[in-house]
Amino acid sequence: MKRPRTHGLAGATTIGTLLAAACTAGGGGSDQPAATIDPNANHEPLTLTVWSDFSARELGLVTAGLKTVTQKYPWMTVKHVGSKDDQAIQRAINGGTPPDVAISFTPDNAARFCDTGAWQDLTPYLASSKVDKAQVWPAGVFSYTSFENKQCALPMLTDAYGLYYNSDLFAKHGVSAPPKTTAELADLAKKLTEYNPDGSIKVAGFLPLIGLYGSTTVNTLGHAYGAKWYDESLKPTLGSDPNWAKMLTWQKAMVDAIGYDKLQKFAAKLGGANSEFSAQNGFETGKIAMMIDGEWRNAFIEGDKSTVNYGTAPFPVDADQPGLYGTGQIGGTIAGVPKGVKHAAESWLLLQFMTTDNSYLTNLAHGLKNVPSTVESLKDPQLQADKHFKPFLDIFANEQSTFKPITPIGVTDFDLFQSFAQKWQAGKVPDLQAGLDQL
């Protein structure tokens, strides 16, 4: 299920300050095998602590899943502590009392963890355990778990973004299939939009406002255009890659076709951003015909007892780049071994279980309704048989599906660009190219 992700400048600055205070340590990028243990030998009973930001129902599901490690390693017990965000984890690392394994919901911060050594480089452990990364995980996971050849995090379930569409509204308006290009989506959005007698929006064909619902972002829409954040030297390319201007021009044309103020009033009637994760969600109530969202929306539709008749598909892409169809933005929960842990070999053994044990991952995916993160777990028959969920499995498995490049500034680049895009759609950016260059 979708969980909160740090997307505020204040939060980004705080975690940056905390990470800057951390001393570089840990695996350090060594190619030498790390010291490991024989898990099947006799061991004294040991309790390892896992920190995460899970809470409520999800905390219970993950805690129950972690208990199964004892079935594999009878000497190991796991204590799972929830409601621990990245800042709490970093404070514990700085204070010399880190958890044995840390879980983060913010893949943007992985580069910081790698760069400062706050999370250990796992490359030596992977080598010692003979884990072949290319065989275990789809290629896309490395876009958000490694930085500058340091593999300091591994995926533990993930998210994938695609298109949700209202099948009844499609049938009502004579639409037979979901759009495959962004131009087709714009045309369908106009066709599917219905108005009240006073001219206000009754049903939005597609809600193009960036930032209203958390899945409509510069990230997800930019991926549909193959837009690049940085070049190979990490120099920003927001102004030099024409696909950003192309995407934003397309997006604002949809806004202008209906009217920014009219869309804002419609969104307010839905309940604004607060309605995204409630039973009043515009798609779940039949007020939005098409929407970009993550795989977790399936669980919300079921949990909210929505009666919407819907389908899912990859999100449409730029018509000039048809090879992108079937891909999407991915990226979700990451886990690692903090520096300074007392039982490094045992911590690695636990992390290896959490990120490579296919039974653990598929059972967790069934409960949390997130995409499992290994090549084998993606083949799970139960998930593959779910027609609404399968497109997200395929999106994650696609080699061209990636997260945005991660850097030591964490979420700050996203926050700045997202804020710019919101000003752009409101008509407050007179010169798009100049604005992108400045950004």
CSV table of C-alpha atoms in Angstrom, one decimal:
chain,number,residue,atom,x,y,z
A,1,MET,CA,0.0,0.0,0.0
A,2,LYS,CA,1.2,3.5,-0.6
A,3,ARG,CA,3.1,5.0,2.3
A,4,PRO,CA,4.1,8.6,3.0
A,5,ARG,CA,7.3,9.8,1.3
A,6,THR,CA,9.3,12.8,2.4
A,7,HIS,CA,8.7,15.6,-0.1
A,8,GLY,CA,9.3,18.8,1.8
A,9,LEU,CA,12.3,21.1,1.7
A,10,ALA,CA,12.4,21.4,5.5
A,11,GLY,CA,12.6,17.6,5.8
A,12,ALA,CA,15.2,17.4,3.1
A,13,THR,CA,17.3,20.0,4.8
A,14,THR,CA,17.1,18.3,8.1
A,15,ILE,CA,18.1,14.9,6.9
A,16,GLY,CA,20.9,16.5,4.9
A,17,THR,CA,22.3,18.2,8.0
A,18,LEU,CA,22.1,14.9,9.9
A,19,LEU,CA,23.9,13.0,7.1
A,20,ALA,CA,26.5,15.7,6.8
A,21,ALA,CA,27.3,15.1,10.5
A,22,ALA,CA,27.9,11.4,9.9
A,23,CYS,CA,31.4,10.1,9.6
A,24,THR,CA,32.2,8.2,6.5
A,25,ALA,CA,32.4,4.5,7.4
A,26,GLY,CA,31.0,1.1,6.5
A,27,GLY,CA,31.8,-1.0,3.4
A,28,GLY,CA,33.6,1.9,1.7
A,29,GLY,CA,33.3,0.4,-1.8
A,30,SER,CA,35.8,-2.4,-1.2
A,31,ASP,CA,35.7,-5.3,-3.6
A,32,GLN,CA,37.2,-7.6,-1.0
A,33,PRO,CA,34.7,-10.2,0.4
A,34,ALA,CA,33.2,-9.4,3.7
A,35,ALA,CA,33.3,-11.6,6.8
A,36,THR,CA,30.2,-13.7,6.9
A,37,ILE,CA,28.9,-16.5,9.2
A,38,ASP,CA,27.6,-20.0,8.6
A,39,PRO,CA,23.9,-19.6,9.3
A,40,ASN,CA,23.4,-23.3,9.8
A,41,ALA,CA,26.1,-23.7,12.5
A,42,ASN,CA,25.4,-23.5,16.2
A,43,HIS,CA,24.8,-19.9,17.4
A,44,GLU,CA,23.9,-18.3,20.6
A,45,PRO,CA,20.4,-16.8,20.4
A,46,LEU,CA,20.5,-13.3,19.0
A,47,THR,CA,17.9,-10.6,18.6
A,48,LEU,CA,18.3,-8.1,15.8
A,49,THR,CA,16.4,-4.9,15.5
A,50,VAL,CA,14.8,-3.6,12.3
A,51,TRP,CA,13.6,0.0,12.1
A,52,SER,CA,11.0,1.2,9.6
A,53,ASP,CA,8.3,3.9,9.2
A,54,PHE,CA,5.5,1.3,8.9
A,55,SER,CA,2.6,1.8,11.2
A,56,ALA,CA,-0.9,0.4,12.0
A,57,ARG,CA,-2.0,-2.5,9.8
A,58,GLU,CA,1.2,-2.4,7.7
A,59,LEU,CA,3.4,-2.5,10.8
A,60,GLY,CA,1.6,-5.7,11.9
A,61,LEU,CA,2.0,-7.3,8.4
A,62,VAL,CA,5.7,-6.7,8.2
A,63,THR,CA,6.3,-7.7,11.8
A,64,ALA,CA,4.6,-11.0,11.1
A,65,GLY,CA,6.7,-11.5,8.0
A,66,LEU,CA,9.9,-10.8,9.8
A,67,LYS,CA,9.1,-13.4,12.4
A,68,THR,CA,9.4,-16.1,9.7
A,69,VAL,CA,13.2,-15.5,9.6
A,70,THR,CA,13.3,-17.7,12.8
A,71,GLN,CA,12.0,-20.6,10.8
A,72,LYS,CA,15.0,-20.4,8.6
A,73,TYR,CA,17.5,-19.4,11.3
A,74,PRO,CA,16.2,-20.7,14.7
A,75,TRP,CA,18.8,-18.8,16.6
A,76,MET,CA,17.7,-15.4,15.2
A,77,THR,CA,14.8,-13.3,16.5
A,78,VAL,CA,13.8,-10.0,15.0
A,79,LYS,CA,12.4,-7.0,16.9
A,80,HIS,CA,10.6,-4.7,14.4
A,81,VAL,CA,10.1,-1.0,15.5
A,82,GLY,CA,7.8,1.1,13.4
A,83,SER,CA,7.3,4.9,13.0
A,84,LYS,CA,11.0,5.5,12.5
A,85,ASP,CA,11.6,7.8,9.6
A,86,ASP,CA,14.9,8.6,7.9
A,87,GLN,CA,15.7,11.4,10.4
A,88,ALA,CA,15.2,9.1,13.4
A,89,ILE,CA,17.4,6.4,11.8
A,90,GLN,CA,20.1,9.0,11.1
A,91,ARG,CA,20.1,10.3,14.6
A,92,ALA,CA,20.5,6.8,15.9
A,93,ILE,CA,23.5,6.2,13.5
A,94,ASN,CA,25.1,9.5,14.6
A,95,GLY,CA,24.6,8.6,18.2
A,96,GLY,CA,26.3,5.2,17.9
A,97,THR,CA,23.1,3.2,18.5
A,98,PRO,CA,21.9,2.2,15.0
A,99,PRO,CA,19.3,-0.5,14.4
A,100,ASP,CA,20.8,-3.7,12.9
A,101,VAL,CA,18.8,-3.1,9.7
A,102,ALA,CA,17.1,0.1,8.5
A,103,ILE,CA,14.2,0.4,6.1
A,104,SER,CA,13.5,3.7,4.3
A,105,PHE,CA,10.5,4.8,2.2
A,106,THR,CA,12.6,7.5,0.5
A,107,PRO,CA,14.8,6.1,-2.3
A,108,ASP,CA,15.9,9.7,-3.1
A,109,ASN,CA,18.0,9.5,0.1
A,110,ALA,CA,19.9,6.4,-1.0
A,111,ALA,CA,22.6,8.5,-2.6
A,112,ARG,CA,23.2,10.4,0.7
A,113,PHE,CA,23.4,7.1,2.6
A,114,CYS,CA,26.0,5.9,0.1
A,115,ASP,CA,27.9,9.1,-0.1
A,116,THR,CA,28.3,9.6,3.7
A,117,GLY,CA,28.7,5.9,4.5
A,118,ALA,CA,25.7,6.2,6.8
A,119,TRP,CA,24.6,2.9,5.3
A,120,GLN,CA,27.3,0.4,4.5
A,121,ASP,CA,28.4,-0.6,1.0
A,122,LEU,CA,26.9,-4.0,0.5
A,123,THR,CA,29.2,-5.0,-2.4
A,124,PRO,CA,31.6,-7.0,-0.2
A,125,TYR,CA,28.7,-8.9,1.4
A,126,LEU,CA,27.1,-9.6,-1.9
A,127,ALA,CA,30.4,-11.0,-3.1
A,128,SER,CA,30.9,-13.2,0.0
A,129,SER,CA,27.4,-14.6,-0.3
A,130,LYS,CA,27.8,-15.1,-4.0
A,131,VAL,CA,24.7,-13.0,-4.8
A,132,ASP,CA,24.5,-12.2,-8.5
A,133,LYS,CA,22.7,-8.8,-8.6
A,134,ALA,CA,21.9,-9.1,-12.3
A,135,GLN,CA,20.2,-12.5,-11.8
A,136,VAL,CA,18.3,-11.6,-8.6
A,137,TRP,CA,16.8,-8.1,-9.3
A,138,PRO,CA,15.4,-6.3,-12.4
A,139,ALA,CA,17.8,-3.7,-13.7
A,140,GLY,CA,15.7,-0.8,-12.7
A,141,VAL,CA,16.2,-1.3,-9.0
A,142,PHE,CA,19.8,-0.1,-9.2
A,143,SER,CA,18.7,3.4,-10.3
A,144,TYR,CA,17.6,4.0,-6.8
A,145,THR,CA,19.7,1.7,-4.5
A,146,SER,CA,23.2,2.5,-5.6
A,147,PHE,CA,25.4,5.6,-6.1
A,148,GLU,CA,28.9,5.9,-7.6
A,149,ASN,CA,29.4,2.2,-7.5
A,150,LYS,CA,28.4,1.8,-3.9
A,151,GLN,CA,25.5,-0.6,-3.4
A,152,CYS,CA,24.4,0.6,0.0
A,153,ALA,CA,20.7,-0.3,-0.2
A,154,LEU,CA,18.6,-3.2,-1.6
A,155,PRO,CA,14.9,-3.1,-2.6
A,156,MET,CA,12.2,-4.6,-0.3
A,157,LEU,CA,9.1,-4.4,-2.5
A,158,THR,CA,8.6,-1.5,-4.8
A,159,ASP,CA,6.1,0.8,-6.5
A,160,ALA,CA,5.3,1.1,-10.2
A,161,TYR,CA,3.1,3.7,-11.9
A,162,GLY,CA,0.6,3.2,-14.6
A,163,LEU,CA,-2.8,4.3,-16.0
A,164,TYR,CA,-6.1,3.6,-14.2
A,165,TYR,CA,-9.2,4.0,-16.4
A,166,ASN,CA,-13.0,3.9,-15.8
A,167,SER,CA,-14.3,1.1,-18.0
A,168,ASP,CA,-18.0,2.3,-17.7
A,169,LEU,CA,-17.1,5.8,-18.7
A,170,PHE,CA,-15.1,4.4,-21.6
A,171,ALA,CA,-18.1,2.4,-22.8
A,172,LYS,CA,-20.4,5.4,-22.3
A,173,HIS,CA,-18.3,7.5,-24.6
A,174,GLY,CA,-17.5,4.8,-27.1
A,175,VAL,CA,-13.9,4.3,-26.1
A,176,SER,CA,-12.7,0.8,-26.8
A,177,ALA,CA,-9.1,0.8,-25.4
A,178,PRO,CA,-6.8,2.9,-23.2
A,179,PRO,CA,-4.6,5.4,-24.9
A,180,LYS,CA,-1.0,4.6,-25.7
A,181,THR,CA,0.3,8.1,-26.5
A,182,THR,CA,0.1,11.3,-24.5
A,183,ALA,CA,-1.6,12.9,-27.5
A,184,GLU,CA,-4.3,10.2,-27.4
A,185,LEU,CA,-4.7,10.7,-23.7
A,186,ALA,CA,-5.2,14.5,-24.2
A,187,ASP,CA,-7.9,13.8,-26.9
A,188,LEU,CA,-9.6,11.2,-24.7
A,189,ALA,CA,-9.5,13.6,-21.7
A,190,LYS,CA,-11.4,16.2,-23.6
A,191,LYS,CA,-13.9,13.5,-24.9
A,192,LEU,CA,-14.5,12.0,-21.4
A,193,THR,CA,-14.9,15.3,-19.5
A,194,GLU,CA,-18.5,16.1,-18.6
A,195,TYR,CA,-19.9,19.4,-17.4
A,196,ASN,CA,-22.7,20.5,-15.2
A,197,PRO,CA,-25.3,23.0,-16.5
A,198,ASP,CA,-23.4,25.9,-14.9
A,199,GLY,CA,-20.3,24.9,-16.8
A,200,SER,CA,-18.4,23.4,-13.9
A,201,ILE,CA,-16.8,20.0,-14.2
A,202,LYS,CA,-18.9,17.0,-13.4
A,203,VAL,CA,-16.4,14.4,-14.5
A,204,ALA,CA,-12.8,15.1,-15.4
A,205,GLY,CA,-11.5,12.9,-18.3
A,206,PHE,CA,-8.0,13.3,-16.8
A,207,LEU,CA,-6.9,15.6,-14.0
A,208,PRO,CA,-3.7,17.2,-15.3
A,209,LEU,CA,-2.8,19.3,-12.2
A,210,ILE,CA,0.7,18.5,-11.0
A,211,GLY,CA,0.9,18.1,-7.3
A,212,LEU,CA,-2.8,17.7,-6.5
A,213,TYR,CA,-2.6,13.9,-6.2
A,214,GLY,CA,0.8,12.6,-5.3
A,215,SER,CA,1.3,10.4,-8.3
A,216,THR,CA,0.9,13.2,-10.9
A,217,THR,CA,4.4,14.7,-10.7
A,218,VAL,CA,7.2,15.9,-12.8
A,219,ASN,CA,8.8,12.5,-12.3
A,220,THR,CA,5.9,10.3,-13.5
A,221,LEU,CA,5.0,12.6,-16.4
A,222,GLY,CA,8.6,13.3,-17.3
A,223,HIS,CA,9.2,9.5,-17.7
A,224,ALA,CA,6.5,9.4,-20.3
A,225,TYR,CA,8.7,11.7,-22.4
A,226,GLY,CA,12.0,10.1,-21.6
A,227,ALA,CA,13.1,13.4,-20.0
A,228,LYS,CA,16.5,13.3,-18.3
A,229,TRP,CA,17.3,15.0,-15.0
A,230,TYR,CA,21.1,14.8,-15.3
A,231,ASP,CA,23.9,13.9,-17.7
A,232,GLU,CA,26.6,11.4,-16.9
A,233,SER,CA,28.5,13.9,-14.8
A,234,LEU,CA,25.4,14.8,-12.8
A,235,LYS,CA,25.0,18.2,-14.5
A,236,PRO,CA,21.3,19.1,-14.5
A,237,THR,CA,19.7,18.9,-17.9
A,238,LEU,CA,16.3,20.5,-17.2
A,239,GLY,CA,17.0,23.3,-19.6
A,240,SER,CA,19.0,21.4,-22.2
A,241,ASP,CA,16.8,18.3,-22.6
A,242,PRO,CA,13.9,19.4,-24.9
A,243,ASN,CA,11.7,16.7,-23.6
A,244,TRP,CA,11.1,18.6,-20.3
A,245,ALA,CA,9.7,21.6,-22.2
A,246,LYS,CA,7.7,19.2,-24.5
A,247,MET,CA,6.1,17.4,-21.5
A,248,LEU,CA,5.3,20.7,-19.7
A,249,THR,CA,3.8,22.2,-22.8
A,250,TRP,CA,1.6,19.1,-23.3
A,251,GLN,CA,0.6,19.1,-19.7
A,252,LYS,CA,-0.3,22.8,-19.6
A,253,ALA,CA,-2.3,22.5,-22.9
A,254,MET,CA,-4.6,20.1,-21.1
A,255,VAL,CA,-4.9,22.5,-18.2
A,256,ASP,CA,-5.7,25.5,-20.5
A,257,ALA,CA,-8.2,23.5,-22.5
A,258,ILE,CA,-10.4,23.3,-19.4
A,259,GLY,CA,-9.2,26.2,-17.4
A,260,TYR,CA,-6.9,26.3,-14.4
A,261,ASP,CA,-9.4,27.9,-12.1
A,262,LYS,CA,-12.2,25.5,-13.1
A,263,LEU,CA,-9.9,22.5,-12.4
A,264,GLN,CA,-9.0,23.9,-9.0
A,265,LYS,CA,-12.6,24.3,-8.1
A,266,PHE,CA,-13.3,20.8,-9.2
A,267,ALA,CA,-10.4,19.5,-7.2
A,268,ALA,CA,-11.6,21.4,-4.2
A,269,LYS,CA,-15.0,19.7,-4.4
A,270,LEU,CA,-13.3,16.4,-4.4
A,271,GLY,CA,-11.6,17.3,-1.2
A,272,GLY,CA,-8.3,18.4,-2.6
A,273,ALA,CA,-5.2,16.5,-1.8
A,274,ASN,CA,-6.7,15.2,1.3
A,275,SER,CA,-9.1,13.0,-0.8
A,276,GLU,CA,-6.2,11.1,-2.4
A,277,PHE,CA,-6.0,8.4,0.2
A,278,SER,CA,-9.7,8.3,1.3
A,279,ALA,CA,-12.9,6.8,0.0
A,280,GLN,CA,-13.6,10.3,-1.6
A,281,ASN,CA,-10.7,9.8,-4.1
A,282,GLY,CA,-11.9,11.2,-7.5
A,283,PHE,CA,-11.2,8.0,-9.4
A,284,GLU,CA,-12.8,5.7,-6.8
A,285,THR,CA,-16.0,7.9,-6.9
A,286,GLY,CA,-16.3,8.0,-10.7
A,287,LYS,CA,-15.4,11.7,-10.9
A,288,ILE,CA,-12.1,11.1,-12.8
A,289,ALA,CA,-12.1,8.9,-15.8
A,290,MET,CA,-8.3,8.4,-16.2
A,291,MET,CA,-5.6,8.7,-13.6
A,292,ILE,CA,-1.9,8.0,-13.2
A,293,ASP,CA,-1.3,6.1,-10.0
A,294,GLY,CA,0.7,3.4,-8.3
A,295,GLU,CA,-0.1,-0.3,-7.9
A,296,TRP,CA,-1.4,0.4,-4.3
A,297,ARG,CA,-4.5,2.0,-5.7
A,298,ASN,CA,-5.9,-1.5,-6.4
A,299,ALA,CA,-5.8,-2.1,-2.6
A,300,PHE,CA,-7.5,1.2,-1.8
A,301,ILE,CA,-10.3,0.6,-4.3
A,302,GLU,CA,-10.9,-2.8,-2.6
A,303,GLY,CA,-10.5,-1.4,0.9
A,304,ASP,CA,-12.7,1.6,0.3
A,305,LYS,CA,-15.4,-0.7,-1.1
A,306,SER,CA,-15.5,1.4,-4.3
A,307,THR,CA,-17.8,0.1,-7.0
A,308,VAL,CA,-15.8,1.6,-9.8
A,309,ASN,CA,-15.5,-0.7,-12.8
A,310,TYR,CA,-11.9,-0.1,-14.0
A,311,GLY,CA,-8.9,-1.3,-15.9
A,312,THR,CA,-5.2,-0.7,-15.7
A,313,ALA,CA,-2.5,-0.3,-18.3
A,314,PRO,CA,0.9,1.3,-18.8
A,315,PHE,CA,0.8,5.1,-18.8
A,316,PRO,CA,0.8,6.6,-22.3
A,317,VAL,CA,4.1,8.0,-23.7
A,318,ASP,CA,5.3,10.5,-26.2
A,319,ALA,CA,4.3,9.5,-29.7
A,320,ASP,CA,7.9,10.2,-30.9
A,321,GLN,CA,9.2,7.6,-28.5
A,322,PRO,CA,6.9,4.6,-28.8
A,323,GLY,CA,9.5,2.3,-27.4
A,324,LEU,CA,8.8,3.8,-24.0
A,325,TYR,CA,5.3,2.3,-23.9
A,326,GLY,CA,5.2,-0.4,-21.2
A,327,THR,CA,7.6,1.4,-19.0
A,328,GLY,CA,7.0,3.7,-16.1
A,329,GLN,CA,8.5,5.3,-13.0
A,330,ILE,CA,9.4,2.7,-10.3
A,331,GLY,CA,11.0,2.9,-6.9
A,332,GLY,CA,9.9,2.0,-3.4
A,333,THR,CA,11.0,0.7,0.0
A,334,ILE,CA,14.8,0.3,0.4
A,335,ALA,CA,16.7,-1.4,3.2
A,336,GLY,CA,20.3,-1.4,4.4
A,337,VAL,CA,22.8,-2.1,7.1
A,338,PRO,CA,23.7,1.1,9.0
A,339,LYS,CA,27.3,1.9,9.9
A,340,GLY,CA,28.3,1.0,13.5
A,341,VAL,CA,26.1,-2.1,13.9
A,342,LYS,CA,27.4,-4.6,16.5
A,343,HIS,CA,26.7,-7.7,14.5
A,344,ALA,CA,27.5,-6.8,10.9
A,345,ALA,CA,27.6,-10.3,9.5
A,346,GLU,CA,24.3,-11.2,11.2
A,347,SER,CA,22.7,-7.9,10.0
A,348,TRP,CA,23.7,-8.7,6.5
A,349,LEU,CA,22.2,-12.2,6.8
A,350,LEU,CA,18.9,-10.7,7.9
A,351,LEU,CA,19.0,-8.1,5.1
A,352,GLN,CA,19.7,-10.8,2.6
A,353,PHE,CA,16.6,-12.7,3.8
A,354,MET,CA,14.5,-9.5,3.6
A,355,THR,CA,15.5,-8.7,0.1
A,356,THR,CA,16.0,-12.0,-1.6
A,357,ASP,CA,13.8,-14.6,0.0
A,358,ASN,CA,11.0,-15.0,-2.6
A,359,SER,CA,8.5,-16.5,-0.2
A,360,TYR,CA,8.9,-13.7,2.3
A,361,LEU,CA,8.6,-11.1,-0.5
A,362,THR,CA,5.5,-12.5,-2.2
A,363,ASN,CA,3.7,-13.0,1.1
A,364,LEU,CA,4.5,-9.4,2.0
A,365,ALA,CA,3.4,-8.2,-1.4
A,366,HIS,CA,0.0,-10.0,-1.0
A,367,GLY,CA,-0.5,-8.2,2.3
A,368,LEU,CA,0.8,-4.7,1.4
A,369,LYS,CA,-0.3,-4.8,-2.2
A,370,ASN,CA,3.0,-3.6,-3.4
A,371,VAL,CA,5.1,-5.0,-6.3
A,372,PRO,CA,7.6,-7.8,-5.1
A,373,SER,CA,11.1,-6.8,-6.0
A,374,THR,CA,13.0,-9.9,-7.3
A,375,VAL,CA,12.9,-11.5,-10.7
A,376,GLU,CA,11.5,-14.7,-9.2
A,377,SER,CA,8.9,-13.1,-6.9
A,378,LEU,CA,7.5,-11.3,-9.9
A,379,LYS,CA,6.4,-14.7,-11.3
A,380,ASP,CA,4.1,-15.3,-8.3
A,381,PRO,CA,0.9,-17.0,-9.8
A,382,GLN,CA,-1.5,-15.2,-7.5
A,383,LEU,CA,-0.2,-11.7,-8.5
A,384,GLN,CA,0.1,-12.7,-12.2
A,385,ALA,CA,-3.5,-13.8,-12.2
A,386,ASP,CA,-4.8,-10.5,-11.0
A,387,LYS,CA,-5.7,-8.6,-14.2
A,388,HIS,CA,-5.6,-5.2,-12.4
A,389,PHE,CA,-2.2,-5.9,-10.8
A,390,LYS,CA,-0.3,-7.6,-13.6
A,391,PRO,CA,0.4,-4.5,-15.6
A,392,PHE,CA,2.4,-3.1,-12.7
A,393,LEU,CA,4.5,-6.3,-12.5
A,394,ASP,CA,5.3,-6.0,-16.2
A,395,ILE,CA,6.2,-2.3,-15.8
A,396,PHE,CA,8.6,-3.0,-13.0
A,397,ALA,CA,10.2,-5.9,-14.9
A,398,ASN,CA,10.8,-3.6,-18.0
A,399,GLU,CA,14.5,-2.7,-18.3
A,400,GLN,CA,13.6,0.9,-19.2
A,401,SER,CA,11.6,1.5,-16.1
A,402,THR,CA,13.6,3.5,-13.6
A,403,PHE,CA,13.5,5.9,-10.7
A,404,LYS,CA,14.9,9.4,-11.2
A,405,PRO,CA,18.6,9.6,-10.7
A,406,ILE,CA,19.5,9.9,-7.0
A,407,THR,CA,22.1,12.4,-5.8
A,408,PRO,CA,23.3,13.5,-2.4
A,409,ILE,CA,20.8,16.4,-2.4
A,410,GLY,CA,18.0,13.8,-1.8
A,411,VAL,CA,14.5,15.1,-2.5
A,412,THR,CA,15.5,18.8,-2.9
A,413,ASP,CA,15.8,18.6,-6.7
A,414,PHE,CA,12.3,17.1,-7.0
A,415,ASP,CA,10.8,19.6,-4.6
A,416,LEU,CA,12.2,22.6,-6.5
A,417,PHE,CA,11.1,21.2,-9.9
A,418,GLN,CA,7.7,20.3,-8.6
A,419,SER,CA,7.2,23.8,-7.2
A,420,PHE,CA,8.3,25.3,-10.6
A,421,ALA,CA,5.8,23.1,-12.4
A,422,GLN,CA,2.9,24.2,-10.2
A,423,LYS,CA,3.7,27.8,-11.0
A,424,TRP,CA,3.9,26.9,-14.7
A,425,GLN,CA,0.5,25.3,-14.8
A,426,ALA,CA,-1.0,28.4,-12.9
A,427,GLY,CA,0.3,30.7,-15.6
A,428,LYS,CA,3.0,32.3,-13.5
A,429,VAL,CA,6.0,31.3,-15.7
A,430,PRO,CA,6.0,33.7,-18.7
A,431,ASP,CA,9.0,32.0,-20.4
A,432,LEU,CA,9.2,28.2,-20.0
A,433,GLN,CA,12.7,27.8,-21.5
A,434,ALA,CA,14.2,30.6,-19.4
A,435,GLY,CA,12.5,29.2,-16.3
A,436,LEU,CA,13.9,25.7,-16.9
A,437,ASP,CA,17.4,27.2,-17.6
A,438,GLN,CA,17.2,29.1,-14.3
A,439,LEU,CA,16.0,26.1,-12.4
